[in-house]
Coordinates of C-alpha atoms and ligand atoms in Angstrom, one line a residue:
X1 CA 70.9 85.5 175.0
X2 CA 73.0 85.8 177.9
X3 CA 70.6 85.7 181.6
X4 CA 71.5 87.9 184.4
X5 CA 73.9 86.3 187.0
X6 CA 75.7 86.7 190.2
X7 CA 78.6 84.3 190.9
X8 CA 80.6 84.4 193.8
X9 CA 84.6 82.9 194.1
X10 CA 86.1 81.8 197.3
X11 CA 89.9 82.6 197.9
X12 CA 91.6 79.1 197.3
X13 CA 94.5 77.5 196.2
X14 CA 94.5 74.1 194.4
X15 CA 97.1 71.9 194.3
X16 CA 96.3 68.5 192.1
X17 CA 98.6 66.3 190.4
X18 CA 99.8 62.7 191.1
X19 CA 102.1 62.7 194.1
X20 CA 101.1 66.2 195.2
X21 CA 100.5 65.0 198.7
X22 CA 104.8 65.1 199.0
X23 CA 104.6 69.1 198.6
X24 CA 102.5 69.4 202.2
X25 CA 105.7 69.8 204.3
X26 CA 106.3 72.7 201.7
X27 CA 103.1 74.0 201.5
X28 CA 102.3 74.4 205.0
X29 CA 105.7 75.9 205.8
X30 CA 104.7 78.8 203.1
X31 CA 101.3 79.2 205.1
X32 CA 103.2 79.5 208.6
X33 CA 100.8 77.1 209.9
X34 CA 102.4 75.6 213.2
X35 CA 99.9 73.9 215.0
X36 CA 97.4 71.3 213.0
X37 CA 94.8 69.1 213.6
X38 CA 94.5 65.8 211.1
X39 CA 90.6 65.2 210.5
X40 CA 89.9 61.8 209.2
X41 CA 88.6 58.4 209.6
X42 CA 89.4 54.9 210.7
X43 CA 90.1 53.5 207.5
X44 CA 92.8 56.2 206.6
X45 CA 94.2 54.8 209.7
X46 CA 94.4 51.2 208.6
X47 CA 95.7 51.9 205.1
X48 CA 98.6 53.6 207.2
X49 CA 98.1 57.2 205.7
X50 CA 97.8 58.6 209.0
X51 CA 101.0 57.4 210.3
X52 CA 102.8 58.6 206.7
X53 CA 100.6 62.0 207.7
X54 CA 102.6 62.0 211.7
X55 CA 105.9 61.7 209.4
X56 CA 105.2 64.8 206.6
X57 CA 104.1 66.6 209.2
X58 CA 106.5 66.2 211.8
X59 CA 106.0 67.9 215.0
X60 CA 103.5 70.7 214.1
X61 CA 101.1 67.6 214.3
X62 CA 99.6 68.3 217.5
X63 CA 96.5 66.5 217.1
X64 CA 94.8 64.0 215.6
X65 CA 91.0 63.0 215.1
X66 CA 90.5 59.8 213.3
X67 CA 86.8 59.1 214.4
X68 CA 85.0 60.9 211.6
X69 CA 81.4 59.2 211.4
X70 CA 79.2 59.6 208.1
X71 CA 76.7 62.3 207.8
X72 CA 78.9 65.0 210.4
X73 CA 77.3 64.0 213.7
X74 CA 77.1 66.9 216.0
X75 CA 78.6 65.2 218.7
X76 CA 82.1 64.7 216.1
X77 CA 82.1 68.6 216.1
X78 CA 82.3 68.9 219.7
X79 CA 84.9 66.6 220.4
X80 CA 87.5 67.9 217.5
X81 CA 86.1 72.3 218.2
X82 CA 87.4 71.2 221.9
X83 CA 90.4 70.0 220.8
X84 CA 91.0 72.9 218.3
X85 CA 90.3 75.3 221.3
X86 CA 92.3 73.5 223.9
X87 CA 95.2 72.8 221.3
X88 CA 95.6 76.6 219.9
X89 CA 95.2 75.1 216.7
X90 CA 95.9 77.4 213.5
X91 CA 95.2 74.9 210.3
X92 CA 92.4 71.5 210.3
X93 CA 93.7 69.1 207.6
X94 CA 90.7 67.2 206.8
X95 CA 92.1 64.2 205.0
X96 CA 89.0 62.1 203.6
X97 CA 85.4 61.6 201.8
X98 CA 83.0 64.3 202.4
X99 CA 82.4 63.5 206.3
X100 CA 86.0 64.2 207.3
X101 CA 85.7 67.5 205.1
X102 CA 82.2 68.7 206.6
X103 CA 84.4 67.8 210.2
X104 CA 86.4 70.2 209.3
X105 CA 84.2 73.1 208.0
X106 CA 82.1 72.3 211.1
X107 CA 84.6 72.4 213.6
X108 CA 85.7 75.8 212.2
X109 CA 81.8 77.1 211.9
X110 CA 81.5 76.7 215.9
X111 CA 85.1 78.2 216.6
X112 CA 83.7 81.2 214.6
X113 CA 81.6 82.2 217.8
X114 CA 84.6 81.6 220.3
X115 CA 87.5 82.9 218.7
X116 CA 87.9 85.7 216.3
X117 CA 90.7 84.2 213.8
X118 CA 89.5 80.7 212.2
X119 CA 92.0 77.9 212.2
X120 CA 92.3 77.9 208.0
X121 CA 91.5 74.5 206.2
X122 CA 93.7 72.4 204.3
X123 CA 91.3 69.7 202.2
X124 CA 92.8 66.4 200.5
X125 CA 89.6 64.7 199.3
X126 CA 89.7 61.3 199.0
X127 CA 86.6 60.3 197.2
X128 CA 84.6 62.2 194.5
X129 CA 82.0 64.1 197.1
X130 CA 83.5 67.5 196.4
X131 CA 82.5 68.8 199.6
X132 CA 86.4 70.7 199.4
X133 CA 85.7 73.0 197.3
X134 CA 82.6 74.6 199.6
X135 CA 81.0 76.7 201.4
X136 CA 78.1 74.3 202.6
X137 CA 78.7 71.8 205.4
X138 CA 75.9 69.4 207.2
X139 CA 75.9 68.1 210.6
X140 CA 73.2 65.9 211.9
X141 CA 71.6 66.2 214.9
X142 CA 68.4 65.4 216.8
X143 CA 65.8 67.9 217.3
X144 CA 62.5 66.8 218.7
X145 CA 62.8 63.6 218.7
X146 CA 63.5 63.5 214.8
X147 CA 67.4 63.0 213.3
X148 CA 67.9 65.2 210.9
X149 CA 71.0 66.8 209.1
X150 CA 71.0 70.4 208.8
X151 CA 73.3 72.2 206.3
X152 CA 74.4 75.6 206.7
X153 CA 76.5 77.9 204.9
X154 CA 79.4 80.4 205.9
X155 CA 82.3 81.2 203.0
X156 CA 84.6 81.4 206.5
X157 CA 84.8 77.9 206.5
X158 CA 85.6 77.0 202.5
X159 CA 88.9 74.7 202.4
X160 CA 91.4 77.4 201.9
X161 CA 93.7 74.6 200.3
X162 CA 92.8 71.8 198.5
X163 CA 95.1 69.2 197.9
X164 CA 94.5 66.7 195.2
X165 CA 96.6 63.5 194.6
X166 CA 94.9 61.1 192.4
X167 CA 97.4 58.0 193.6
X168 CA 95.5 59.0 197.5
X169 CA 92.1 57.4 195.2
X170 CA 93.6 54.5 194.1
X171 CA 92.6 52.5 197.1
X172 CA 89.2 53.8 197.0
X173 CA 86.9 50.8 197.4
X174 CA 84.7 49.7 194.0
X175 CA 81.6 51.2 195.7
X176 CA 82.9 54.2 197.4
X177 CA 84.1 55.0 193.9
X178 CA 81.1 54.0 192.1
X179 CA 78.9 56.3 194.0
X180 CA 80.9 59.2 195.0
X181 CA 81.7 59.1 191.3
X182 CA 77.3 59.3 191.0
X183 CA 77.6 62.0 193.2
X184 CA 80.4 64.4 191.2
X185 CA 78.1 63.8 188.6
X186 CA 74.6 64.8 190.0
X187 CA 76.4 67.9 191.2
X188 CA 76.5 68.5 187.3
X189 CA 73.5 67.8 186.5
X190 CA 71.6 70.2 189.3
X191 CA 74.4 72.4 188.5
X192 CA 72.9 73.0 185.0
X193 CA 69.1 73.1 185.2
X194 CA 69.7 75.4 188.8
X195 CA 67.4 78.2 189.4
X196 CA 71.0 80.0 190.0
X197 CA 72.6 78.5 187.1
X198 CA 75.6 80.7 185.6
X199 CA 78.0 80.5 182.4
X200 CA 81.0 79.1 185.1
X201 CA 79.0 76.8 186.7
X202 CA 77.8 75.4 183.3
X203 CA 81.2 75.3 181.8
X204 CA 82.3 73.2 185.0
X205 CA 79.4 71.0 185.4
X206 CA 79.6 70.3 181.4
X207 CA 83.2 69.7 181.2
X208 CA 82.8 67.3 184.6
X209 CA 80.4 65.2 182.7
X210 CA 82.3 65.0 180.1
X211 CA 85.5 63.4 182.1
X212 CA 83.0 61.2 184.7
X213 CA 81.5 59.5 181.8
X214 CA 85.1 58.5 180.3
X215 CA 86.6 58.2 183.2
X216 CA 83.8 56.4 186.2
X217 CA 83.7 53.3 184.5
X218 CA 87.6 52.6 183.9
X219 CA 88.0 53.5 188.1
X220 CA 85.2 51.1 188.6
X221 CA 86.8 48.4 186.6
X222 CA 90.5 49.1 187.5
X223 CA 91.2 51.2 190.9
X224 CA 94.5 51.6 189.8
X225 CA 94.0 53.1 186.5
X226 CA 96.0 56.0 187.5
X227 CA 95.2 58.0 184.2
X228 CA 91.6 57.4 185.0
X229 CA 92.0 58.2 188.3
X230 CA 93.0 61.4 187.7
X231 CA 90.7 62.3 185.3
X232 CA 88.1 61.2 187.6
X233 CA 89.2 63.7 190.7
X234 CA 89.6 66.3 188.1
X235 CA 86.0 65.9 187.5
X236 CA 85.5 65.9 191.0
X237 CA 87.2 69.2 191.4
X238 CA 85.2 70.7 188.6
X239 CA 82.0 69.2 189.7
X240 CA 82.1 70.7 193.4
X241 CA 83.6 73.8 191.8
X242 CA 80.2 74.3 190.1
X243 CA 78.5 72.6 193.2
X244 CA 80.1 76.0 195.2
X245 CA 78.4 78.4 193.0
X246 CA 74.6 77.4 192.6
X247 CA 71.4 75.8 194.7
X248 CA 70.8 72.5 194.2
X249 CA 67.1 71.3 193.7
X250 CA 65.1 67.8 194.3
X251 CA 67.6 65.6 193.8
X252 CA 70.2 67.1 196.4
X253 CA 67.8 68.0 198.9
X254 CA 66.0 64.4 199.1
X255 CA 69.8 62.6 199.5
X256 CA 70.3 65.1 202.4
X257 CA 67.0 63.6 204.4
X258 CA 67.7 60.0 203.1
X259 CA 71.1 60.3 204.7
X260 CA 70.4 62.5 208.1
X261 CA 66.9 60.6 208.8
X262 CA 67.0 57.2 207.1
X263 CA 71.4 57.3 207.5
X264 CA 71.6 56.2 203.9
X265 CA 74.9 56.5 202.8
X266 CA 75.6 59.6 200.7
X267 CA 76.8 58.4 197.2
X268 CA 74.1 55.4 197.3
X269 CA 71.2 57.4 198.0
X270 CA 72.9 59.8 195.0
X271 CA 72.8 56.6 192.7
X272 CA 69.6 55.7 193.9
X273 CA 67.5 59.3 193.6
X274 CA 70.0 60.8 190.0
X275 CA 67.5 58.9 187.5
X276 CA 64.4 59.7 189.7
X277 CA 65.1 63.2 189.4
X278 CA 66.4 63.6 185.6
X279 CA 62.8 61.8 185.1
X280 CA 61.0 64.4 187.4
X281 CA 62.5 67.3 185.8
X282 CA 62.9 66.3 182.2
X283 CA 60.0 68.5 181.2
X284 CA 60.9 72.4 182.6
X285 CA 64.6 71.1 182.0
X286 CA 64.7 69.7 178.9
X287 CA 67.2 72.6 177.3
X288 CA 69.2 72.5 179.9
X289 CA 69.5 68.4 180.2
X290 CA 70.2 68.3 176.7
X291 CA 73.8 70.2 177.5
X292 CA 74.7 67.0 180.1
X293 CA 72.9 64.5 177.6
X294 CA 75.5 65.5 174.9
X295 CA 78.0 64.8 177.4
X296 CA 77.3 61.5 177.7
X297 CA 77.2 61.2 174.0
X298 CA 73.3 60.7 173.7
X299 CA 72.4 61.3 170.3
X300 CA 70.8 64.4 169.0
X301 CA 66.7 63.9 169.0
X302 CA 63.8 65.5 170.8
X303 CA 65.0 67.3 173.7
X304 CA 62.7 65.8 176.5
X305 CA 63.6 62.2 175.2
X306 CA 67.4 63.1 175.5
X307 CA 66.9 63.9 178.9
X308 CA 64.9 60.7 179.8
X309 CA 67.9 59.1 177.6
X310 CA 70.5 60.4 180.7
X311 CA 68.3 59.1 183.4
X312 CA 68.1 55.5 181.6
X313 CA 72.0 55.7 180.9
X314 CA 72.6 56.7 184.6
X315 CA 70.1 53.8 185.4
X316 CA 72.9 51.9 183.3
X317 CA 75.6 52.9 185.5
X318 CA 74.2 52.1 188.8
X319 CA 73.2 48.6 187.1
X320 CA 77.2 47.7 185.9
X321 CA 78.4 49.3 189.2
X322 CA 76.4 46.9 191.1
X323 CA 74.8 49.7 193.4
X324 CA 71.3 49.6 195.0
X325 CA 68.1 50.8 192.9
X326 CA 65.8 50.8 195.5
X327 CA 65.4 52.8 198.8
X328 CA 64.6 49.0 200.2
X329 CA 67.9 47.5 199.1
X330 CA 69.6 51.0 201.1
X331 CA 67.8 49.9 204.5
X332 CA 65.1 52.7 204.4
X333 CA 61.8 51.4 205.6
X334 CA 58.4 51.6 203.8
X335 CA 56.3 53.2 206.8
X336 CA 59.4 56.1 207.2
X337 CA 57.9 57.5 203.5
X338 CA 55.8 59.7 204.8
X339 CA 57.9 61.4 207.4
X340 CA 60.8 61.4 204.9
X341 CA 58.7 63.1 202.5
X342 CA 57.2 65.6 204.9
X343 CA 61.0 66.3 206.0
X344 CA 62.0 66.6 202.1
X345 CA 58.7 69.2 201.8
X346 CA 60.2 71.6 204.6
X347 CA 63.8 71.1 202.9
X348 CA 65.3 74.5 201.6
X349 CA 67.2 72.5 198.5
X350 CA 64.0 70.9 197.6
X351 CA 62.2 74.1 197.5
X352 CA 65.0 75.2 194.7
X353 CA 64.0 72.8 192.8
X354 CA 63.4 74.2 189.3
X355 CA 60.4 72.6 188.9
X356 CA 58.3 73.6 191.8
X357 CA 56.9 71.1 194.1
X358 CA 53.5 72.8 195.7
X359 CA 52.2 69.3 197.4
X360 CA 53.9 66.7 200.2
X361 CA 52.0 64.1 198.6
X362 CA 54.0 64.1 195.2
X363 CA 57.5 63.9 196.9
X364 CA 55.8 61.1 198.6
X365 CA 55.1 59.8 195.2
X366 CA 58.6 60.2 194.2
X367 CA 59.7 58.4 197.3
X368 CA 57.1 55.6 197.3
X369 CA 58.1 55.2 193.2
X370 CA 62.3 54.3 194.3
X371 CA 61.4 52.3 197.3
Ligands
NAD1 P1 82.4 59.7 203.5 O1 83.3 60.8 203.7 O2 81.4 59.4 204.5 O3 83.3 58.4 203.3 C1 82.7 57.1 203.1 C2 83.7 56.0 203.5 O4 84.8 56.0 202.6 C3 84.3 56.3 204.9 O5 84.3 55.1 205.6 C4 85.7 56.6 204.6 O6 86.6 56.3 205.6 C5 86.0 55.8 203.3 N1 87.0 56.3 202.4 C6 87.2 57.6 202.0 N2 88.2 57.7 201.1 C7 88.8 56.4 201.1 C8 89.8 55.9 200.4 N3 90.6 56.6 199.5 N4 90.1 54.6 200.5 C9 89.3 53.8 201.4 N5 88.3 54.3 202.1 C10 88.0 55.6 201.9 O7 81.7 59.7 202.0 P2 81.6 60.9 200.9 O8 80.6 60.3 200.0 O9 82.9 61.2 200.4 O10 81.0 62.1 201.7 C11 79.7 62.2 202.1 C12 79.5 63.3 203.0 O11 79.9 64.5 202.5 C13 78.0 63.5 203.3 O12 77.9 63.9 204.7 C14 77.6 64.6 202.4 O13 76.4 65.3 202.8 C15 78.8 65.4 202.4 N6 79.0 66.3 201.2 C16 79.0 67.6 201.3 C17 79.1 68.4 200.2 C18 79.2 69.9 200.4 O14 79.3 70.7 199.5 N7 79.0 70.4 201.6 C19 79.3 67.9 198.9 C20 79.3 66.5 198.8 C21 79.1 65.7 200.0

């Protein structure tokens, strides 16, 4: 029987296919933007992508902010909503992973209190992270004494444009893919058992699972796969697609403290926490794990054991794609636990967790069981 829903879409435009990134000239001359600002990082910078950037864009480049840092620091967002306000600038092309995205959303978040018409966003993702498709951003900061990242909200700020050209993956490194690849696919999975679950969000997340198990293994093996590539950002795009649409439970909200408090990189703590979770919510979740557990090609059996089956064969992946297991091998430290966990108690995601968590001391359990 079909559940009561809500669903909410966000006015965007995607553009994905191999080569797309040659239509920007075009693209941005049909949006009348005049005066951008290139978000990105250091590395885009090395692989000469921000100099071919300088030459598609031409002259309406009048910035450029190539010092994105993992996890949105605060003080990122000051520099580039400075240069935004001193620069008049209409359009933010975040060209990245996830950080160089939540830049962007960021910057245009704290413009929203200084200026009345947001500079629009124009996303080309570069890893799996989905963060593009969006209305969520994190920035981290410190607040008494404690780092933490703090997410926040505001459909103002969703990528207007998202441009997706599979060849701009092909250089992704083996781990970069591995585990942003973890992460399009934990967005499915929380996407499916989410307390604000919803027949398009399903159909995406499922559909998402389906390509990232095909398709994650042969990017890991051959970057330049370019069929499997593509398949793989498609899968991104679907994944963050349903990511846009529903709250996210345990899983999401413990990688968001691991990464703001303990600075564990995004996708590993995702590889590290996926199985974790699947295990902690295999009982309430079982019908709706089964749906993802098809998609990886489980066989059909008890519906709890299917679920634990997904967690093992995402246990699997992290093994062959040579990522950490453990919170230890991702630079957390044992006597942090109990902060982490009191941080991950007070976290909004955690609390949406379908299965409800009433005590501290079992997400310390949880934490204490990956370390
Ligand atoms: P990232 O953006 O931090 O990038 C990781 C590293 O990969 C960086 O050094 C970057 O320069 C490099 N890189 C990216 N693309 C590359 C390429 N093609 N070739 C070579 N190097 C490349 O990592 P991420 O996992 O993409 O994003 C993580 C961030 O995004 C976190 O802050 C996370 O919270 C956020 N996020 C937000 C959402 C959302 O909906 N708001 C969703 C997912 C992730």
């Amino acid at each position: 029987m079909t559940e009561p829903f809500r669903y909410t879409t966000f006015p965007q435009e995607i553009i994905f296919g191999a080569g797309a990134l040659a239509k920007i000239s075009e693209i941005i001359a049909q949006q009348n933007f005049s005066r951008l600002m290139l978000i990105t990082t250091h590395s885009q910078r090395a692989n000469g992508n921000v100099a071919r950037m300088e030459t598609l864009l031409g002259e309406k480049l009048v910035a450029v902010f190539d010092s994105t840092q993992p996890h949105v620091p605060q003080a990122n967002v000051d520099e580039t909503t400075r240069i935004a306000r001193e620069k008049n600038i209409d359009a933010l092309v975040a060209f990245g992973g996830g950080s160089a995205i939540g830049v962007a959303k960021a910057t245009a978040n704290s413009l929203s209190s200084l200026i009345s018409l947001l500079p629009s966003i124009l996303a080309i993702p570069t890893t799996y992270a989905g963060s593009e498709m969006t209305p969520v951003f994190g920035v981290t900061r410190e607040r008494d004494g404690v780092t933490k990242k703090e997410t926040t909200n505001n459909a103002r700020i969703v990528p207007r444009i998202v441009l997706y050209d599979p060849l701009l993956t092909l250089d992704l490194p083996r781990e970069l893919t591995a585990s942003t690849g973890i992460n399009a696919f934990a967005h499915c999975v929380e996407a499916v058992y989410s307390i604000t679950k919803n027949p398009v969000s399903t159909l995406l997340a499922l559909d998402a699972s389906r390509l990232t198990f095909h398709a994650l293994p042969r990017c890991y093996e051959n970057g330049n796969d370019v069929e499997a590539r593509t398949d793989m950002l498609q899968a991104a795009y679907l994944a963050g697609a349903a990511l846009a649409n529903v709250a996210m439970g345990l899983h999401h909200g413990v990688c968001h403290v691991l990464g703001g408090t303990a600075n564990v990189p995004h996708g590993v703590a995702n590889a590290i926490v996926l199985p974790h979770a699947i295990r902690f919510n295999a009982d309430v979740c079982a019908s709706e794990l089964v749906l993802i557990a098809e998609a990886m090609g489980i066989a059909r059996q008890n519906e709890e054991a299917m679920a634990l089956d997904a967690a093992s064969r995402v246990e699997d992946w992290v093994t062959r794609m040579n990522l950490p297991m453990r919170l230890r091998d991702a630079g957390v430290n044992e006597n942090d636990l109990p902060q982490l966990a009191q941080l991950a108690f007070q976290n909004k995601t955690v609390q949406n967790n379908p299965k409800k968590i009433a005590r501290i001391e079992t997400l310390e359990h949880f934490l204490r069981v990956m370390f």
